[in-house]
Coordinates of N, CA and C in Angstrom, one line a residue:
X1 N -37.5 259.1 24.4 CA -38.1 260.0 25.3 C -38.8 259.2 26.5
X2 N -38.7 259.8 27.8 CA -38.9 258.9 29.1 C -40.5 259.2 29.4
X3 N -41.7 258.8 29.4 CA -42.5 258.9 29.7 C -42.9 259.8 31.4
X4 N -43.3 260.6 30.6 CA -43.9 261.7 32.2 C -44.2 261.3 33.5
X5 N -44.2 261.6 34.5 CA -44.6 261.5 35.7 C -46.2 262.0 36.1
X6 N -47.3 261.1 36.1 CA -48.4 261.8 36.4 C -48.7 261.2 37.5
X7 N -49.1 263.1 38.8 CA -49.6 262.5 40.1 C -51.4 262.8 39.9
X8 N -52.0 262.0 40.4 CA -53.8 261.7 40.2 C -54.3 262.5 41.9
X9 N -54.6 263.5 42.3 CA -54.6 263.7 43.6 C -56.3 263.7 44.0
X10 N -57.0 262.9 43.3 CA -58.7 262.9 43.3 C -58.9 261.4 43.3
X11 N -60.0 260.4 44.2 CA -60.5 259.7 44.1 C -61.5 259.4 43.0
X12 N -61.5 259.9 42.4 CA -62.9 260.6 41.4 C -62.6 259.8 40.2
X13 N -61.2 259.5 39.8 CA -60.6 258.9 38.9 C -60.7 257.4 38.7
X14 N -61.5 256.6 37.7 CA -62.1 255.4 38.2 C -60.9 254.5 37.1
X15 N -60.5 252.9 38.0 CA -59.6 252.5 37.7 C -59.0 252.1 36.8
X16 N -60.1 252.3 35.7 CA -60.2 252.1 33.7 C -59.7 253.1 33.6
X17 N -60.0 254.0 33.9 CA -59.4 255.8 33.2 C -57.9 255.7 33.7
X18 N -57.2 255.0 34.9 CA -56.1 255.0 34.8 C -55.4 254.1 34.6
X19 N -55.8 253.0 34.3 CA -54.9 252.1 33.3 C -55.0 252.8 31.6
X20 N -55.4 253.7 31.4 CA -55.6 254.4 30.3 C -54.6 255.2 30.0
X21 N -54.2 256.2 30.9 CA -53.1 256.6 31.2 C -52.1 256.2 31.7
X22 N -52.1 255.2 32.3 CA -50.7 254.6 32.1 C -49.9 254.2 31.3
X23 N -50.7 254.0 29.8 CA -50.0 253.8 28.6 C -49.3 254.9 28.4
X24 N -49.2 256.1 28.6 CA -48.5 257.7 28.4 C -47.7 257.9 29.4
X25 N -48.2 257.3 30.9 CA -46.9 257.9 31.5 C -46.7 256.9 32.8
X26 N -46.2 257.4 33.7 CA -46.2 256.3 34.7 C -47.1 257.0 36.2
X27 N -48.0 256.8 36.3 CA -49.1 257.3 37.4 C -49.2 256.8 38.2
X28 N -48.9 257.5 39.4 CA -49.0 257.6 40.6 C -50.3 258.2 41.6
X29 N -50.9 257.7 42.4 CA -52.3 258.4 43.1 C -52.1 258.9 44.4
X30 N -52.4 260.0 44.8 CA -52.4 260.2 46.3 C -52.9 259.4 47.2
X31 N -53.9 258.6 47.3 CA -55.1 257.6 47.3 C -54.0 256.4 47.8
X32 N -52.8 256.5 47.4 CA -52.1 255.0 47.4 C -50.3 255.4 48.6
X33 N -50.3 256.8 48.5 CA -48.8 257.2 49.3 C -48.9 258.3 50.0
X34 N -48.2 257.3 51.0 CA -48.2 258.0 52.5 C -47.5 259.4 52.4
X35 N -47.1 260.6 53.3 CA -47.1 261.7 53.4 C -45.5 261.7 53.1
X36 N -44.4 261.0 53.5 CA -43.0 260.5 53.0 C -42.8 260.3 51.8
X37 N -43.6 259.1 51.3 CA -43.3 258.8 49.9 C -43.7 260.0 48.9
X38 N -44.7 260.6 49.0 CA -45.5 261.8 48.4 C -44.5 262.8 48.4
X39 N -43.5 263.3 49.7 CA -43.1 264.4 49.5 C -41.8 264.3 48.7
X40 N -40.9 262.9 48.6 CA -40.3 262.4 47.8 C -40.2 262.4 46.3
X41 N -42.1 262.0 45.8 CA -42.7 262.3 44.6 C -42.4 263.5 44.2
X42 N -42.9 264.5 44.4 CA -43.4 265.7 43.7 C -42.2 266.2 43.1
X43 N -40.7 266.5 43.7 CA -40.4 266.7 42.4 C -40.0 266.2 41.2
X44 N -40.3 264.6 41.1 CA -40.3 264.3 39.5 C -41.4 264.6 39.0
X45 N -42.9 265.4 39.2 CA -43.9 264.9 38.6 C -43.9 266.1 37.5
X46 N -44.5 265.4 36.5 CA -44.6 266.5 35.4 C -45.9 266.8 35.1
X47 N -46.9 266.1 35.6 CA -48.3 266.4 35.2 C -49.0 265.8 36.2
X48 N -49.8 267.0 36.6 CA -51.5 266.7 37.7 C -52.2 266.9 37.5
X49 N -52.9 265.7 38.3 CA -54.6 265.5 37.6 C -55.4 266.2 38.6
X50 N -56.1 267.1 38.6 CA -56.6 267.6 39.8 C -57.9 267.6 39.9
X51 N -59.3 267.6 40.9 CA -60.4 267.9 40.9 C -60.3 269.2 41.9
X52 N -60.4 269.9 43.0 CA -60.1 270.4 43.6 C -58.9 270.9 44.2
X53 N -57.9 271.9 44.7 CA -56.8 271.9 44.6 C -56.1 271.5 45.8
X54 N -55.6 270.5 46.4 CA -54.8 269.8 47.4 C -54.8 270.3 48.2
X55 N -54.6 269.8 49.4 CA -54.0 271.0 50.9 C -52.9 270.7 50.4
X56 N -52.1 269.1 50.0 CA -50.8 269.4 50.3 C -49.8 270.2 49.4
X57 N -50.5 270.2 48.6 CA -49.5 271.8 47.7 C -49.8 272.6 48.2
X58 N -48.9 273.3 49.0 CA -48.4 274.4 50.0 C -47.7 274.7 48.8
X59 N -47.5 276.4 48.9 CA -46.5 276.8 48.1 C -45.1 276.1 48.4
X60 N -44.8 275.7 49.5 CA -43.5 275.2 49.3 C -43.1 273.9 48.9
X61 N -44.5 273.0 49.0 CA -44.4 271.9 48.0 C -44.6 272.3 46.5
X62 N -45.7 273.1 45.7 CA -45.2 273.6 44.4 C -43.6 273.9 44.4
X63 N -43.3 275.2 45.1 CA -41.7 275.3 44.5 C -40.7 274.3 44.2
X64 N -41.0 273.0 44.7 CA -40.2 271.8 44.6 C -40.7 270.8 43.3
X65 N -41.4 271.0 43.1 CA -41.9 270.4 41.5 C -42.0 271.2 40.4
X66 N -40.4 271.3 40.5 CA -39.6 271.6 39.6 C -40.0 271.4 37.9
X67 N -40.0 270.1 37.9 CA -40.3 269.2 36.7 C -42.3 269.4 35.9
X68 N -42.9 269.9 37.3 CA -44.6 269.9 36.6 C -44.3 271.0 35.3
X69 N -44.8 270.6 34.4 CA -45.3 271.0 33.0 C -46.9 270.9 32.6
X70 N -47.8 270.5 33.8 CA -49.1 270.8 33.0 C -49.9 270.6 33.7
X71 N -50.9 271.0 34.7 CA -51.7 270.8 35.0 C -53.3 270.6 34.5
X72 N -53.8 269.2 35.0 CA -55.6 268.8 33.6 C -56.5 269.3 35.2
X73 N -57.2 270.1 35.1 CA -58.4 270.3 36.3 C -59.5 269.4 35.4
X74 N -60.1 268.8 36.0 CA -61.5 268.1 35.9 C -62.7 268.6 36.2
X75 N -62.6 269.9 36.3 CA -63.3 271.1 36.7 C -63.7 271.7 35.5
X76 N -64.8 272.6 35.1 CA -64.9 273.0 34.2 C -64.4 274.5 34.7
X77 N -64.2 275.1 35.9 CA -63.3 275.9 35.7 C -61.9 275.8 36.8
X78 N -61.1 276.8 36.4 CA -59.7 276.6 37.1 C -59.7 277.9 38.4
X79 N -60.3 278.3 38.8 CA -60.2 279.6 39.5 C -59.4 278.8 40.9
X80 N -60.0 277.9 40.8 CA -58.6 277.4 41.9 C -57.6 277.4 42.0
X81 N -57.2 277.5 41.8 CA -55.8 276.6 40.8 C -54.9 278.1 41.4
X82 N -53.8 277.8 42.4 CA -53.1 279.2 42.5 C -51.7 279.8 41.3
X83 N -52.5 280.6 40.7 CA -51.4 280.7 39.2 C -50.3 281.3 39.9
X84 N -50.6 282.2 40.4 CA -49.3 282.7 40.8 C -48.3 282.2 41.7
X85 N -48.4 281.1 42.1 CA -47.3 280.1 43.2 C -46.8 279.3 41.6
X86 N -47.4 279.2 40.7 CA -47.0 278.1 39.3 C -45.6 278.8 38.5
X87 N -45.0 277.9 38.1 CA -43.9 278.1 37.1 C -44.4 278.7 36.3
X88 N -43.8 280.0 35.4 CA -44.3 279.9 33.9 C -44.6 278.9 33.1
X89 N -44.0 278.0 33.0 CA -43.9 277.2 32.1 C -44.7 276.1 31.8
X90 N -45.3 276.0 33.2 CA -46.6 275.5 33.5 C -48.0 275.7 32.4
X91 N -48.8 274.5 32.1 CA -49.6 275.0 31.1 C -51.0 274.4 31.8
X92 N -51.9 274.9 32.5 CA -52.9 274.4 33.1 C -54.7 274.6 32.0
X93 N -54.9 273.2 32.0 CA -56.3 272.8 31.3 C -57.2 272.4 32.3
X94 N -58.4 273.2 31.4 CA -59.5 273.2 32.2 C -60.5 271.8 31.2
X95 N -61.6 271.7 31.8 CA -62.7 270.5 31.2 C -63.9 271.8 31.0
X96 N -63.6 273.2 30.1 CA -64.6 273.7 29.8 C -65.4 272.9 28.7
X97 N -66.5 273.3 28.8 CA -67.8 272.8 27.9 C -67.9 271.4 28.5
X98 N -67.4 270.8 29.5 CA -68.1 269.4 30.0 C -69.4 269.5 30.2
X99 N -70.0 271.0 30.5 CA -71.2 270.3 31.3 C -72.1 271.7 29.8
X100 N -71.9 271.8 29.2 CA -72.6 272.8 28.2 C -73.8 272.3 27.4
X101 N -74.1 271.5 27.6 CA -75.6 270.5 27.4 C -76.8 271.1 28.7
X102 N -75.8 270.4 29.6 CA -76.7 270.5 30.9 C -77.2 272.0 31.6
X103 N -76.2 273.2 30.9 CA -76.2 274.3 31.3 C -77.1 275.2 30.1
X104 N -76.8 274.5 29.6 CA -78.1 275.0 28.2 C -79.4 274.8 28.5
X105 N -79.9 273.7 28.6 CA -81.0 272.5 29.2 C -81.6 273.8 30.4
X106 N -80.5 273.8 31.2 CA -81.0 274.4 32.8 C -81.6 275.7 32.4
X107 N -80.7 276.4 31.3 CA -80.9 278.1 31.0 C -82.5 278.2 30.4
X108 N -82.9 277.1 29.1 CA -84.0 277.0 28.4 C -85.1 276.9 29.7
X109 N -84.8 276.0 30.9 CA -85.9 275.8 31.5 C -86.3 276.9 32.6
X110 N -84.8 277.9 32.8 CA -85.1 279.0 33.7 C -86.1 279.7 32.9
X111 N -85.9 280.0 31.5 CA -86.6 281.0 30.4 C -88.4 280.5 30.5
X112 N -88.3 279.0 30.4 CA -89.6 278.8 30.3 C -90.6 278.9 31.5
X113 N -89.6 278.9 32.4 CA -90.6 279.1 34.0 C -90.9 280.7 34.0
X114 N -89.9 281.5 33.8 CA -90.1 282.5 33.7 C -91.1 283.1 33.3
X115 N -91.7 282.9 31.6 CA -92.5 282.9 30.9 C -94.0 282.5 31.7
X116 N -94.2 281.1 32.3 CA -95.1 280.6 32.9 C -95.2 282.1 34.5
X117 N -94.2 282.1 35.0 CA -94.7 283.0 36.1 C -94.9 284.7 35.7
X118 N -94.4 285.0 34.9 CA -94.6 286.5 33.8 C -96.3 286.2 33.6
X119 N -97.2 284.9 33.2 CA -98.3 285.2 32.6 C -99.1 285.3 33.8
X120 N -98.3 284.3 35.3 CA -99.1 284.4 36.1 C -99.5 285.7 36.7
X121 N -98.0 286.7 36.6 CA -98.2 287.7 37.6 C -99.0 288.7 36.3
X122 N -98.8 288.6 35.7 CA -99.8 289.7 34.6 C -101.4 289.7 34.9
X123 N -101.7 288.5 35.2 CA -103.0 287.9 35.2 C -103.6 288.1 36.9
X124 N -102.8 288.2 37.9 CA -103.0 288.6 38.8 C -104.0 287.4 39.8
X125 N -102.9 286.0 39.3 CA -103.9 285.3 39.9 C -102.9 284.4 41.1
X126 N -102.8 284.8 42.5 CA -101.8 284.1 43.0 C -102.6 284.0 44.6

């Protein structure tokens, strides 16, 4: 079995994390190829790494990447991500619960200020 095609289209991706994946497949970055070589790329690519969703996927560069099978957003959500220009076949992952500590944390401390301003206004001291 020929190892995948992964395009990386985010700077975000630090140079450890992709020698990491290079053991799986053979990765390519937007970060590194000019607008020729790129448009040459896409249709072998079988998997992208995305943080936000490219200008240069135009629907008519999707329709030519033929071969993508999976898109990873690094996003905890995907609402970007245009489903309906995607192949079926396409299986797109999101990074939910990355940040579900921090959004916990944030919620407890909206509750506790709340509480703090609920005694003020009861008390009628402002």
């Amino acid at each position: 079995m020929t190892k995948p095609n992964l395009l990386i289209t985010t700077d975000v991706v630090d140079p450890a994390s992709i020698r990491g994946l290079s053991k799986y497949g053979k990765v390519f970055s937007t970060t590194a190829l000019d607008e020729p070589a790129l448009n040459q790329l896409l249709p072998s690519i079988d998997i992208l790494l995305v943080f936000f969703w490219p200008s240069f996927l135009t629907p008519e560069n999707l329709s030519r990447m033929s071969n993508l099978r999976l898109i990873q957003s690094i996003l905890a959500g995907v609402n970007h991500i245009p489903f309906a220009q995607l192949y079926k076949k396409v299986v797109v992952c999101s990074n939910a619960g990355a940040y579900s500590d921090e959004v916990a944390e944030y919620a407890w401390a909206l509750l506790h200020s709340w509480i703090w301003r609920h005694r003020v206004r009861c008390s009628a001291n402002w």
